[in-house]
PDB file of C-alpha atoms in Angstrom:
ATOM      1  CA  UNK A 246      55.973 -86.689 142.507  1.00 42.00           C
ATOM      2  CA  UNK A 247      52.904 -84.429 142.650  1.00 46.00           C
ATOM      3  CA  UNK A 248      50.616 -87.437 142.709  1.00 49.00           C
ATOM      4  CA  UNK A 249      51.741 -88.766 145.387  1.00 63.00           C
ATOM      5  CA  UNK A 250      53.088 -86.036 147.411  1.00 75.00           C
ATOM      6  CA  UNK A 251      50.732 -85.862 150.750  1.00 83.00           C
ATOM      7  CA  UNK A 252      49.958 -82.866 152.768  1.00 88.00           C
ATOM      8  CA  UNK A 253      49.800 -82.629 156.559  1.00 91.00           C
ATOM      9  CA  UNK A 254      48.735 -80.600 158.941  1.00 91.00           C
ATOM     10  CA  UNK A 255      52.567 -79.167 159.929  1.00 93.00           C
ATOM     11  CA  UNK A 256      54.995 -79.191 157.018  1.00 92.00           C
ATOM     12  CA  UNK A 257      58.777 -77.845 156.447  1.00 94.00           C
ATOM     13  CA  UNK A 258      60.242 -77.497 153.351  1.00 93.00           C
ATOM     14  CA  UNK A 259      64.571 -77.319 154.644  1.00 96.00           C
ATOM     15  CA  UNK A 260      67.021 -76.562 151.836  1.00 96.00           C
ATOM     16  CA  UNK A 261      70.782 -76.276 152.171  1.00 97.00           C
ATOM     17  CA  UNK A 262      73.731 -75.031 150.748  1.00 97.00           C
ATOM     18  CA  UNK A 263      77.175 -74.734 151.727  1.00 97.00           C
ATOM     19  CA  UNK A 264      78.786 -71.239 149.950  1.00 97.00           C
ATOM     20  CA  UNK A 265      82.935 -71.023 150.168  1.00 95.00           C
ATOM     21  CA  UNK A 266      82.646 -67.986 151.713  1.00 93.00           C
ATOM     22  CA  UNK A 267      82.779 -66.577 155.161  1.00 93.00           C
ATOM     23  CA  UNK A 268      79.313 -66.329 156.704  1.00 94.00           C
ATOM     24  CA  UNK A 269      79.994 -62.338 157.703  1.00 93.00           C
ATOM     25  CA  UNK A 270      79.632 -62.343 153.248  1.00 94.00           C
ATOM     26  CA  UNK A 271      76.628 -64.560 153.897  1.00 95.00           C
ATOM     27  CA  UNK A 272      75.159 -61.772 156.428  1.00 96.00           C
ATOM     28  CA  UNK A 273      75.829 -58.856 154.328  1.00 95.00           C
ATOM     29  CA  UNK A 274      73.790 -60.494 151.398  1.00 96.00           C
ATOM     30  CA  UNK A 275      71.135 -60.999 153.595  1.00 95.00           C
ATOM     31  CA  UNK A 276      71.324 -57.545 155.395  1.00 93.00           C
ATOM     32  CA  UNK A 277      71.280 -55.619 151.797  1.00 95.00           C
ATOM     33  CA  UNK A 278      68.810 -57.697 150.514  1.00 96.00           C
ATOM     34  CA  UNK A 279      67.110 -54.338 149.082  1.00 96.00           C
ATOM     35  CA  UNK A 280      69.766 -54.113 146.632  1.00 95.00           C
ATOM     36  CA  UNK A 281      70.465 -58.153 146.321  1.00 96.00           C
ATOM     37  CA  UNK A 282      66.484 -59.282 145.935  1.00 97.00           C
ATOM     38  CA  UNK A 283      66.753 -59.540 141.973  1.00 97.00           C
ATOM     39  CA  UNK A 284      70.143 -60.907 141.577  1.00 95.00           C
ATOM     40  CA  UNK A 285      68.892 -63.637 144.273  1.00 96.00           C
ATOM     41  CA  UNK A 286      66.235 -64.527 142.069  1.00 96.00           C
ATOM     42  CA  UNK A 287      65.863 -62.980 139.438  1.00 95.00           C
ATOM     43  CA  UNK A 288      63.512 -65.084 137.205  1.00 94.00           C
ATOM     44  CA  UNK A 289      60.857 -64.301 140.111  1.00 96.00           C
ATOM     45  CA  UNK A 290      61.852 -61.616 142.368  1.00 97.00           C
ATOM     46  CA  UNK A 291      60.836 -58.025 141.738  1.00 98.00           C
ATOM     47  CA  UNK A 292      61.032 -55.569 144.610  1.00 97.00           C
ATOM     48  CA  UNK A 293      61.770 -55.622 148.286  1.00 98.00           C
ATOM     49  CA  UNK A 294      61.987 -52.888 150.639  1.00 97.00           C
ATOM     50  CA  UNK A 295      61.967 -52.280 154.571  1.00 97.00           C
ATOM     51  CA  UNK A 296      58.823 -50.289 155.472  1.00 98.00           C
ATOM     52  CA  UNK A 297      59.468 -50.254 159.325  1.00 98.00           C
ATOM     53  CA  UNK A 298      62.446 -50.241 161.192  1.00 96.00           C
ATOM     54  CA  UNK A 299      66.026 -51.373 160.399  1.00 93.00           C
ATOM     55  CA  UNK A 300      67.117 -54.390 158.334  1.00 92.00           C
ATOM     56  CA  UNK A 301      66.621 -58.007 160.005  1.00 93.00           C
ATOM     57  CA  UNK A 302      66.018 -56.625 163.213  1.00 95.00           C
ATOM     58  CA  UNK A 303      62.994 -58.004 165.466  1.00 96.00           C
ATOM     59  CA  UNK A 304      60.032 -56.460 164.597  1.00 97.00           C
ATOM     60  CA  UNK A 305      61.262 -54.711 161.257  1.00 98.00           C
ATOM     61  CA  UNK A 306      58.603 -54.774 158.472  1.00 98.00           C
ATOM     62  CA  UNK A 307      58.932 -55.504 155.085  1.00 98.00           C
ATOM     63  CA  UNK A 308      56.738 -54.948 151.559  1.00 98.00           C
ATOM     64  CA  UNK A 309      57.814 -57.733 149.221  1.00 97.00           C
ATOM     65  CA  UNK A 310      56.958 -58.512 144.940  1.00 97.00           C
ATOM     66  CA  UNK A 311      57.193 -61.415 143.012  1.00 96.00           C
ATOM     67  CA  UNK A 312      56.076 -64.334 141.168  1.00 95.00           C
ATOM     68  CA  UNK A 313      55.297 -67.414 142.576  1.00 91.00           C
ATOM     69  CA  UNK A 314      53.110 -69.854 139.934  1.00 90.00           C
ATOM     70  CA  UNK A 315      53.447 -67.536 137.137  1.00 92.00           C
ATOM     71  CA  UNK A 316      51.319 -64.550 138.981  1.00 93.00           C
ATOM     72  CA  UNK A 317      52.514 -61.783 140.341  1.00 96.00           C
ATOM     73  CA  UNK A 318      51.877 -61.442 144.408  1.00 93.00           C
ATOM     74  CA  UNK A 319      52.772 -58.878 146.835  1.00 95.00           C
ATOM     75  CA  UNK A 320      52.992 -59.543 150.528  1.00 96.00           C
ATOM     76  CA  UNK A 321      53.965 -57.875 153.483  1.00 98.00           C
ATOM     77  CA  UNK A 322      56.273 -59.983 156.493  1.00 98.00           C
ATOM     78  CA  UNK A 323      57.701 -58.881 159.762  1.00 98.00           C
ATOM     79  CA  UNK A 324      61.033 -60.217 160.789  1.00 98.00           C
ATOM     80  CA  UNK A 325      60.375 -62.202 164.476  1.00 98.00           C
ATOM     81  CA  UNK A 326      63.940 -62.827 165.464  1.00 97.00           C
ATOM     82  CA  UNK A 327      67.094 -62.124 164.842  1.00 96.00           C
ATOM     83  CA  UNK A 328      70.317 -62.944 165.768  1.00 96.00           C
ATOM     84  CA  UNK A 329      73.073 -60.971 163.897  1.00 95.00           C
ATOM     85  CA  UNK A 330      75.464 -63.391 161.786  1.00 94.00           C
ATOM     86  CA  UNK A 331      73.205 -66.716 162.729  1.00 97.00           C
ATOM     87  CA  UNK A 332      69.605 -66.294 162.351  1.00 97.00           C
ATOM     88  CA  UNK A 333      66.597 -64.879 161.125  1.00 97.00           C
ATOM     89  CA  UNK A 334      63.019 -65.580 161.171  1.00 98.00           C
ATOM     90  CA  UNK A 335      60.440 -63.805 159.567  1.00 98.00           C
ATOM     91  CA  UNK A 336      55.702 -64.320 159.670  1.00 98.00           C
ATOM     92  CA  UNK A 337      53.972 -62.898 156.890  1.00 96.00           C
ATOM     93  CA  UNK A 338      50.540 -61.148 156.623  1.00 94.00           C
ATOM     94  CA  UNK A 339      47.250 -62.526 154.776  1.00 88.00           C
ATOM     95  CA  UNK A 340      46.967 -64.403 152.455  1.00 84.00           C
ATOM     96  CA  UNK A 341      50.407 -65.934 152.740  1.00 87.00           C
ATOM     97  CA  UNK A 342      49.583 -66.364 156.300  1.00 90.00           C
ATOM     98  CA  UNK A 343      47.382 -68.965 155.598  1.00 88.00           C
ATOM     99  CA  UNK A 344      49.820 -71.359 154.758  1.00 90.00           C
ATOM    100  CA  UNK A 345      53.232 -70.646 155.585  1.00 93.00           C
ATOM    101  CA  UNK A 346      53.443 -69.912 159.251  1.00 93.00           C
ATOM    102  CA  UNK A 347      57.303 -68.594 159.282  1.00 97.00           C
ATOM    103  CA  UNK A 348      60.543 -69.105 157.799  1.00 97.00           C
ATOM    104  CA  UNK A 349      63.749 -69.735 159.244  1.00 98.00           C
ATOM    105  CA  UNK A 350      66.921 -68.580 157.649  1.00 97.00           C
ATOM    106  CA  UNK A 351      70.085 -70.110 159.605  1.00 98.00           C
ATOM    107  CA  UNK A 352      73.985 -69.262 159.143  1.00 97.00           C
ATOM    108  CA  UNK A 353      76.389 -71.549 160.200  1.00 97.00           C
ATOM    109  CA  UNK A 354      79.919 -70.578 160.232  1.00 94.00           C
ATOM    110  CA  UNK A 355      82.294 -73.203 159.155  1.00 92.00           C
ATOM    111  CA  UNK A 356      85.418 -71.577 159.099  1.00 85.00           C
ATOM    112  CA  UNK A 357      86.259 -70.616 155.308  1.00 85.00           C
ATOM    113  CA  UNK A 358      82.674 -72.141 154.130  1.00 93.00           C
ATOM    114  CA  UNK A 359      79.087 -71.081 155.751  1.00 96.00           C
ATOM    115  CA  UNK A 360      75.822 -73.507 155.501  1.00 97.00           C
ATOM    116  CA  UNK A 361      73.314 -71.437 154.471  1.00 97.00           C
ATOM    117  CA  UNK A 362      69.447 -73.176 155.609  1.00 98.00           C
ATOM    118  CA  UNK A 363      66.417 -71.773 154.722  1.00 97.00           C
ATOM    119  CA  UNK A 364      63.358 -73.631 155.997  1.00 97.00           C
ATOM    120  CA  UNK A 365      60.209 -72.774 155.580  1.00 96.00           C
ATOM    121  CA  UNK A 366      57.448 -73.756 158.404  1.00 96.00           C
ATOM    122  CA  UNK A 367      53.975 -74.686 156.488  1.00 93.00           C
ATOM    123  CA  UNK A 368      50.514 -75.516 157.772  1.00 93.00           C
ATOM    124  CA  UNK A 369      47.360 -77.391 156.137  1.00 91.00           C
ATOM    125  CA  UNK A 370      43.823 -77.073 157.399  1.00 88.00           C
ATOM    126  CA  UNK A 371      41.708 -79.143 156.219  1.00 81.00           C
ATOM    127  CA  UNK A 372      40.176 -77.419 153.453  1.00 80.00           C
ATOM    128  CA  UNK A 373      43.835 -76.781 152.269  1.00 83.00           C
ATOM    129  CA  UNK A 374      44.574 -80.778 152.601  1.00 85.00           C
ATOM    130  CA  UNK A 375      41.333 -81.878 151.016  1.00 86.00           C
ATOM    131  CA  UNK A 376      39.646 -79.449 148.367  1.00 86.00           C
ATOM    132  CA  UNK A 377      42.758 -76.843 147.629  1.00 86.00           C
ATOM    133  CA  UNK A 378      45.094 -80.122 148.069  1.00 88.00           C
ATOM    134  CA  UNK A 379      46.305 -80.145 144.167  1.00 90.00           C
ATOM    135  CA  UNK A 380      46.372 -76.317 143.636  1.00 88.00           C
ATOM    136  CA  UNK A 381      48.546 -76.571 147.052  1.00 89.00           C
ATOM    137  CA  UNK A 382      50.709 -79.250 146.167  1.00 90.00           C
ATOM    138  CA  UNK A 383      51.909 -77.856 142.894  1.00 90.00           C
ATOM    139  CA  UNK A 384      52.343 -74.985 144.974  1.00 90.00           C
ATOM    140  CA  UNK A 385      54.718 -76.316 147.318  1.00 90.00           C
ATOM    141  CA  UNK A 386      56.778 -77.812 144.455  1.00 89.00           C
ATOM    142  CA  UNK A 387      56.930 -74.152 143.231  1.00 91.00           C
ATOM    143  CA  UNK A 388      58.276 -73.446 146.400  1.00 91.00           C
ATOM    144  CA  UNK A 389      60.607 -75.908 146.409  1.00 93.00           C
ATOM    145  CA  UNK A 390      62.319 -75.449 143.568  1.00 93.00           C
ATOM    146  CA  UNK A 391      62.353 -71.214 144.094  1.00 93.00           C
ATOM    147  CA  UNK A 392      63.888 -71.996 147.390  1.00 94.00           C
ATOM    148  CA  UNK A 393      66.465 -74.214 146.299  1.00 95.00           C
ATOM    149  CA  UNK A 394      67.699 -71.677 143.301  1.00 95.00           C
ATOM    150  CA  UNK A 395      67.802 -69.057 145.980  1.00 95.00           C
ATOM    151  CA  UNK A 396      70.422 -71.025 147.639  1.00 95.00           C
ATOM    152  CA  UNK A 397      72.532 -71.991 144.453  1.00 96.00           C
ATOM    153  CA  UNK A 398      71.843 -68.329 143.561  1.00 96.00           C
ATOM    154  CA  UNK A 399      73.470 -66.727 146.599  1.00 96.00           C
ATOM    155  CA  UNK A 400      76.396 -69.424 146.289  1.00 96.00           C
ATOM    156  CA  UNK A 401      77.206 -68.296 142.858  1.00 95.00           C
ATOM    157  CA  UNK A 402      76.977 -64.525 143.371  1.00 96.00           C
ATOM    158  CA  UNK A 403      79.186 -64.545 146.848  1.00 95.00           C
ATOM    159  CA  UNK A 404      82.063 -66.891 145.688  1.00 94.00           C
ATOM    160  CA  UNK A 405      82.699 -65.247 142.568  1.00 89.00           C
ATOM    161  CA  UNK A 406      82.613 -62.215 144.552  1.00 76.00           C
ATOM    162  CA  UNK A 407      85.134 -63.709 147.109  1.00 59.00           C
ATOM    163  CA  UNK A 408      87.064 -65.003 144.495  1.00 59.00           C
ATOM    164  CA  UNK A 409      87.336 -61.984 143.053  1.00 64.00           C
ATOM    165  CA  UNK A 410      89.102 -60.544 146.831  1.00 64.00           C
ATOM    166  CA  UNK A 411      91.721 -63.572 147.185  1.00 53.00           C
TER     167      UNK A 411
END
């Protein structure tokens, strides 16, 4: 797939999952995600923490850790929208800046089940499509597959969890 994977100038990487769960569970996964960031991931993710203002509310700042390629980064992202129960989005500083120009995390409520989305807006210069094109492409297969354990991640932890309340 890497070899012929292309790059363009706007990208999205979309994944989905549907949880059997109510998406106000879905919500308060996402809005303690101080205490839920390892158990989301936790093969990659290390730390997360609010450094201005409250939780997933517009223009609330966050300091982030973890691996992504086997090294270690840290990053820092502000959260551009919000609307409680449906929808986040989120920039990030340099360097991640470069590349990923927001992501999108959607909630739809489906009565007893919730579609969880989490898309990820990406953009290529040149230089990124041309001489960093195979350090970026096994990059965004990284992604791809951290983004879609995420999902099965979060499905696992909140229906055993409502399970567990039935």
């Amino acid at each position: 797939m890497a070899g012929t994977m292309q790059l363009k100038k706007h990208m999205s990487l979309v994944h989905e999952v549907s949880v059997n769960a109510p998406s106000d569970k879905v919500w308060d996964f996402l809005i303690n995600i101080e205490k839920n960031y390892i158990a989301w991931h936790p093969k990659d993710h290390i730390l997360f923490q609010w450094t201005k203002g409250t939780a997933f509310e517009a223009g609330a700042r966050f300091y982030a850790e973890q691996y992504m390629m086997g090294v270690m980064i840290k990053y820092n992202g502000t959260i551009s929208e919000s609307i409680p129960g449906q929808k986040i989005s989120m920039t990030f500083s340099f360097p991640l800046s470069l590349i990923t120009d927001r992501i999108e995390i959607i909630i739809e409520n489906h009565g007893a089940a919730t579609v969880f989305r989490h898309v990820t807006h990406m953009k290529f210069r040149f230089l990124s499509r041309t001489i960093f094109k195979k350090r970026n492409i096994n990059m965004l297969l990284d992604m791809d597959t951290h983004i879609k354990s995420e999902g099965e991640n979060m499905k696992k932890i909140l229906e055993n969890v409502h399970q567990q309340e039935d």
